[in-house]
Tab-separated table of C-alpha atoms and ligand atoms in Angstrom:
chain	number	residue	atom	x	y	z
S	279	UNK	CA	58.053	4.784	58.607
S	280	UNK	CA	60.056	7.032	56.074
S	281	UNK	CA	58.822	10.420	55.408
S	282	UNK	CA	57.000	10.770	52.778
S	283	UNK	CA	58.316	13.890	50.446
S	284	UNK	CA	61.668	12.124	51.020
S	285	UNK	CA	61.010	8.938	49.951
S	286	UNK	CA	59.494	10.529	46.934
S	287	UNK	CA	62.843	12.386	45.986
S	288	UNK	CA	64.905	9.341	46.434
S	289	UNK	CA	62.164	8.004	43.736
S	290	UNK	CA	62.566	10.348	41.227
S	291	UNK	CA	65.814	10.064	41.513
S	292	UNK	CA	65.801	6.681	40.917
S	293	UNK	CA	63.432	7.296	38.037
S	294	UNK	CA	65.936	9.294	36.104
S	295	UNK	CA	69.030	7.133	36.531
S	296	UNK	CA	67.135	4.053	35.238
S	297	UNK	CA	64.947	6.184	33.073
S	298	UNK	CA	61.912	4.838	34.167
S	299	UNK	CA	59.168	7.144	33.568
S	300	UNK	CA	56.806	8.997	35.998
S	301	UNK	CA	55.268	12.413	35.968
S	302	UNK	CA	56.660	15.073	34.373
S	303	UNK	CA	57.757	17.706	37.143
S	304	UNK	CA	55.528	20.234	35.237
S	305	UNK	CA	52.103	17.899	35.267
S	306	UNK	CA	52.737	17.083	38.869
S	307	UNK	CA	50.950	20.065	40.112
S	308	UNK	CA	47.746	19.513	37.728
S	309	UNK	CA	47.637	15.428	39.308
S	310	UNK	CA	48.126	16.929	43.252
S	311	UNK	CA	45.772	19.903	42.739
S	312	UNK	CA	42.663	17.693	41.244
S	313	UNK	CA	43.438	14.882	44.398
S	314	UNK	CA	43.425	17.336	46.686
S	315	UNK	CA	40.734	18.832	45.292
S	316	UNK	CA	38.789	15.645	45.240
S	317	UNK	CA	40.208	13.963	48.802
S	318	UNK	CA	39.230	10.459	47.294
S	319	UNK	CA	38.305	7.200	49.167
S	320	UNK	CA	39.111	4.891	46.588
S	321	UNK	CA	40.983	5.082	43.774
S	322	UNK	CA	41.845	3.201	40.752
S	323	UNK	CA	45.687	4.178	39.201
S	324	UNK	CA	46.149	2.851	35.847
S	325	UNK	CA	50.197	2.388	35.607
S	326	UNK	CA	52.358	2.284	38.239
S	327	UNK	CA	55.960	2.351	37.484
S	328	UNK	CA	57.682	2.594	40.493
S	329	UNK	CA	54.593	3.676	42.179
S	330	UNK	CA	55.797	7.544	42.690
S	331	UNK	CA	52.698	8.752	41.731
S	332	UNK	CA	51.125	5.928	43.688
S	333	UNK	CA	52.512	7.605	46.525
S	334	UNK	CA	51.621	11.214	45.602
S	335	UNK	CA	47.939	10.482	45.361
S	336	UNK	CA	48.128	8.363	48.754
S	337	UNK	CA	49.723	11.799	50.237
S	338	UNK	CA	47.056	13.980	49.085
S	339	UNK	CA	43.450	11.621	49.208
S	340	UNK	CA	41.738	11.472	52.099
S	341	UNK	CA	42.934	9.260	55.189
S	342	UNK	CA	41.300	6.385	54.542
S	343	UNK	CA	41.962	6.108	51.171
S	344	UNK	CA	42.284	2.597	49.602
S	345	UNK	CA	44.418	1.975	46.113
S	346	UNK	CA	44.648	-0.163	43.684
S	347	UNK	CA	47.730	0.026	40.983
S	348	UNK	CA	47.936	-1.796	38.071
S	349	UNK	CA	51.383	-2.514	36.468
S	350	UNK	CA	52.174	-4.758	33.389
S	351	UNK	CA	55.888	-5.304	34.260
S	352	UNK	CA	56.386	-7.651	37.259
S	353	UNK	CA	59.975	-5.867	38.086
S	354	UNK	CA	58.980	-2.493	38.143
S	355	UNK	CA	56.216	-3.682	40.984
S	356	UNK	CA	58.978	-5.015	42.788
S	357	UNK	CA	60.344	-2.408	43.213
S	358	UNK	CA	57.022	-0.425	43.298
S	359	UNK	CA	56.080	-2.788	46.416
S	360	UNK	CA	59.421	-2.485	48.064
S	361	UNK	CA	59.642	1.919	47.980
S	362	UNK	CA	55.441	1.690	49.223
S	363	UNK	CA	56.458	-0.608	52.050
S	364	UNK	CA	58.460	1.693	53.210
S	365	UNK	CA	56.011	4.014	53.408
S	366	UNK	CA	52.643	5.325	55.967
S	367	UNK	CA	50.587	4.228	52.901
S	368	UNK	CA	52.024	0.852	52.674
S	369	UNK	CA	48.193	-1.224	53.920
S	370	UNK	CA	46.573	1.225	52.235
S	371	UNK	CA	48.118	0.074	48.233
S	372	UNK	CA	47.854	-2.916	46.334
S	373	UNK	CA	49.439	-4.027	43.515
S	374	UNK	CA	47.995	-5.421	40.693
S	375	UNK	CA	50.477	-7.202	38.190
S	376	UNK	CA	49.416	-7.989	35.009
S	377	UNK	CA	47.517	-6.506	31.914
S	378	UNK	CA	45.528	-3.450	32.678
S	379	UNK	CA	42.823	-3.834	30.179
S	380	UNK	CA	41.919	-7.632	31.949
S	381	UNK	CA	42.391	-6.859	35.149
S	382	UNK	CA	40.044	-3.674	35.380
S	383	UNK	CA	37.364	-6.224	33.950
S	384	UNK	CA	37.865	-8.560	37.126
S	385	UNK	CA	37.761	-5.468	39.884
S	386	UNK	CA	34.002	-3.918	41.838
S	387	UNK	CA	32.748	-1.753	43.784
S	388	UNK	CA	32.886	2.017	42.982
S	389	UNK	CA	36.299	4.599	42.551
S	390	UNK	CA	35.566	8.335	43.001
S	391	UNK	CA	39.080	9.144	41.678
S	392	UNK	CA	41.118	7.458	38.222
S	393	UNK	CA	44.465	8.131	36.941
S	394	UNK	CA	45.059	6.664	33.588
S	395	UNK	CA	48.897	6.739	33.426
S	396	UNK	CA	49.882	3.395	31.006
S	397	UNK	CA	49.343	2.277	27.392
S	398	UNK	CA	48.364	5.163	25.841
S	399	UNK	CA	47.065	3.578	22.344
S	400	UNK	CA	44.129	1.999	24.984
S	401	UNK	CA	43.380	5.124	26.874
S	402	UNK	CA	39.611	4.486	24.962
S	403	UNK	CA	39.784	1.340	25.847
S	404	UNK	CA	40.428	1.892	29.753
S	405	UNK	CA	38.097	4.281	29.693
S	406	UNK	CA	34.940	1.969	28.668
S	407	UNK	CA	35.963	-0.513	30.869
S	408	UNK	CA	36.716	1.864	34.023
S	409	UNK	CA	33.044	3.729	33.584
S	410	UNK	CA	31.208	0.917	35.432
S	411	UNK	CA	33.661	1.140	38.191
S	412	UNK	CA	33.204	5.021	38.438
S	413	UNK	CA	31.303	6.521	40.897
S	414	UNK	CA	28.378	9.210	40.406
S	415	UNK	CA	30.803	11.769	41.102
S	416	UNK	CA	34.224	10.328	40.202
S	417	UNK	CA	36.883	11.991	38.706
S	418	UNK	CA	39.435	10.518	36.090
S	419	UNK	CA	42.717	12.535	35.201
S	420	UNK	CA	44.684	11.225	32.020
S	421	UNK	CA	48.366	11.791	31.795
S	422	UNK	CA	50.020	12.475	28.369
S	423	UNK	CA	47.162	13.363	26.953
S	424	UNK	CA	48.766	15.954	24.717
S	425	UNK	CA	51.867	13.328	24.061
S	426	UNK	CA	54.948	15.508	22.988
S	427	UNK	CA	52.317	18.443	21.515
S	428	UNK	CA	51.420	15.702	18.937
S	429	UNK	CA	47.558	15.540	19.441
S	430	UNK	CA	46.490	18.584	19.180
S	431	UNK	CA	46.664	20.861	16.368
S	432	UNK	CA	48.222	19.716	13.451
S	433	UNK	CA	52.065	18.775	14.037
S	434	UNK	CA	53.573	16.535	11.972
S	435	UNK	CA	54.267	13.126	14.156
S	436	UNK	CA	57.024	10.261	13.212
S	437	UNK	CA	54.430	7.179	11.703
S	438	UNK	CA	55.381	5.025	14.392
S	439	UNK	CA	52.814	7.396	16.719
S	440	UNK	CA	49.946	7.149	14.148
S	441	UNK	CA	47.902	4.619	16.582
S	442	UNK	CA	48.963	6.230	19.805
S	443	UNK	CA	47.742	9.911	18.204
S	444	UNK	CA	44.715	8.595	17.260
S	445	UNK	CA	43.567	7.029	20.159
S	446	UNK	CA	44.775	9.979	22.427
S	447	UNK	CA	42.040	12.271	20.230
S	448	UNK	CA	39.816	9.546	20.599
S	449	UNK	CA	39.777	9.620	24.463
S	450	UNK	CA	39.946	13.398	24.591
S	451	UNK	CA	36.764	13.038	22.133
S	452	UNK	CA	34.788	10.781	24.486
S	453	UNK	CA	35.395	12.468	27.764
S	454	UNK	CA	35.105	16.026	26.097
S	455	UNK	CA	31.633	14.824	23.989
S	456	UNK	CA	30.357	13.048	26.592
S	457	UNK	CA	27.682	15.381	28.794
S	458	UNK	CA	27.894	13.530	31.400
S	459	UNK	CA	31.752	14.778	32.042
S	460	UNK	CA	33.113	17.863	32.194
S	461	UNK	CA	36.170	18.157	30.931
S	462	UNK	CA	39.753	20.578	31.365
S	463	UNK	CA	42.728	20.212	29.157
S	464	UNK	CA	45.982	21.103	30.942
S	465	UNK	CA	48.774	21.450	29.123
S	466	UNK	CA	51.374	21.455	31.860
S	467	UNK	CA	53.882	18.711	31.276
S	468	UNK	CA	52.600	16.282	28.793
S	469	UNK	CA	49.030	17.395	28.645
S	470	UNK	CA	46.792	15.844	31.591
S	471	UNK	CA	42.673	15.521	31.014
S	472	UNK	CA	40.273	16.150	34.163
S	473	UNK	CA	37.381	14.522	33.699
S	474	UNK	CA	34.575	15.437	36.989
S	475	UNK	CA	31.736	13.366	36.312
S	476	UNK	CA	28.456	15.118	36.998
S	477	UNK	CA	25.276	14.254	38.974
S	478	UNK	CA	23.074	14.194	36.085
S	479	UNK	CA	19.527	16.023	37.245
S	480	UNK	CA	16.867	13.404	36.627
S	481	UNK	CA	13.175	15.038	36.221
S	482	UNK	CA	11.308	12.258	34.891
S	483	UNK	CA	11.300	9.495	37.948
R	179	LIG	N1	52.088	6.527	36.989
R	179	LIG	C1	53.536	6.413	37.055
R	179	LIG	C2	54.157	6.278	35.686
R	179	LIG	C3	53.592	5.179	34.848
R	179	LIG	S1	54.546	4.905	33.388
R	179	LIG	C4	54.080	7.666	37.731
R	179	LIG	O1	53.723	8.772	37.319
R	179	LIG	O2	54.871	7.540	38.661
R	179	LIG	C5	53.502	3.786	32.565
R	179	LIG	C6	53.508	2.387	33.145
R	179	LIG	O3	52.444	1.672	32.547
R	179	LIG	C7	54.793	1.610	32.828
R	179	LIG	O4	55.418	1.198	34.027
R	179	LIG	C8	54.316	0.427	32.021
R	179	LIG	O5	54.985	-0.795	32.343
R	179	LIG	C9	52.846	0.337	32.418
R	179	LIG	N2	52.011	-0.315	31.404
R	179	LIG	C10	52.123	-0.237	30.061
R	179	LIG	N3	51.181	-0.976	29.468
R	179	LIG	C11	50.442	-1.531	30.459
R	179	LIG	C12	49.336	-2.405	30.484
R	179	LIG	N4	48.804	-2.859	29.354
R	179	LIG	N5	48.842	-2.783	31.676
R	179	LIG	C13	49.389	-2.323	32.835
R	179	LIG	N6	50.429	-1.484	32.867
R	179	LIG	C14	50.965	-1.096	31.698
R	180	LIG	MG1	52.696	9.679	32.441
């Protein structure tokens, strides 16, 4: 098996050259600090390009950790699959091709760690369907967030952003309103949201 940092720069590199996108060099440290923070079992990636960031979390959970990526575009998880074959990780990953809003719908059991990293206009959308799936002390980090210092404050953006803006607020609204969440803006790279769910004290059972 390849190592692993290796394997990673021979991804970004291939990132750039075919401009495929995957974390910005300046978020990466906010998505490897809150995994190795949270050493998850099982996580949940929304997005998985080439599956570099697949990879990153896999580096950083804990050993056992199980993953499943989702990824709209069939090539890009061909080539996805082929770079996590190659890797110490590869039994540990699967691929899911096809619509992420269905196929969250169809999965179980309970994630302790999300990474919503793919449409962002349905980043509210993901996140209703995920909460089922997340466990009583899961954590969800959102990538682009901030998207190109357009969300907050009061920058003018091009129209064509209208619905992603919007729905970027949204979701910082609902994890940031929620209680139940607590909730850190970073705005390294293109703005990631940490969202640690919180054991909720019960004191009337
Ligand atoms: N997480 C990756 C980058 C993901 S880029 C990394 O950091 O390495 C966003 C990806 O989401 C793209 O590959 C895109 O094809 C995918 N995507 C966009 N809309 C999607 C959808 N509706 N369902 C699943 N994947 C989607
Ligand atoms: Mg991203």
């Amino acid at each position: 098996m390849e190592d692993i940092d290796k394997l990673l720069g021979e991804m970004q590199l291939y990132g750039q050259e075919n401009k495929i996108p995957i974390i910005n060099e300046k978020g990466k440290p906010a998505l490897v600090e809150a995994v190795r923070q949270k050493r998850p079992h099982r996580v949940l990636e929304i997005g998985t390009a080439i599956g570099y960031s697949t990879l990153l979390i896999a580096r950083e959970a804990a050993d056992d950790v199980k993953i499943d990526t989702l990824e709209l575009s069939e090539e890009r998880a061909e080539i996805a699959q082929a770079y996590i074959s190659r890797s110490v990780y590869k039994d540990r990953i699967k691929i899911h091709i096809g619509d992420a809003g269905e196929i969250i719908t169809a999965l179980s059991g309970k994630y302790d760690f999300v990474f919503i990293d793919a449409a962002k206009g349905q980043y509210p959308d993901y996140f209703r369907k995920l909460y089922p799936l997340l466990s009583a002390d899961g954590m969800i980090v959102a990538d682009n967030v901030l998207f190109r210092g357009y969300v907050m404050g009061n920058r003018e953006y091009p129209r064509r952003f209208k619905t992603i803006v919007k729905r970027l607020r949204e979701y910082i609204a609902l994890v940031s309103n929620t209680p139940e969440f607590a909730t850190v803006i970073k705005e390294d790279g293109d703005g990631l949201a940490i969202s640690q769910r919180l054991m909720v004290e019960c004191d009337n059972q």
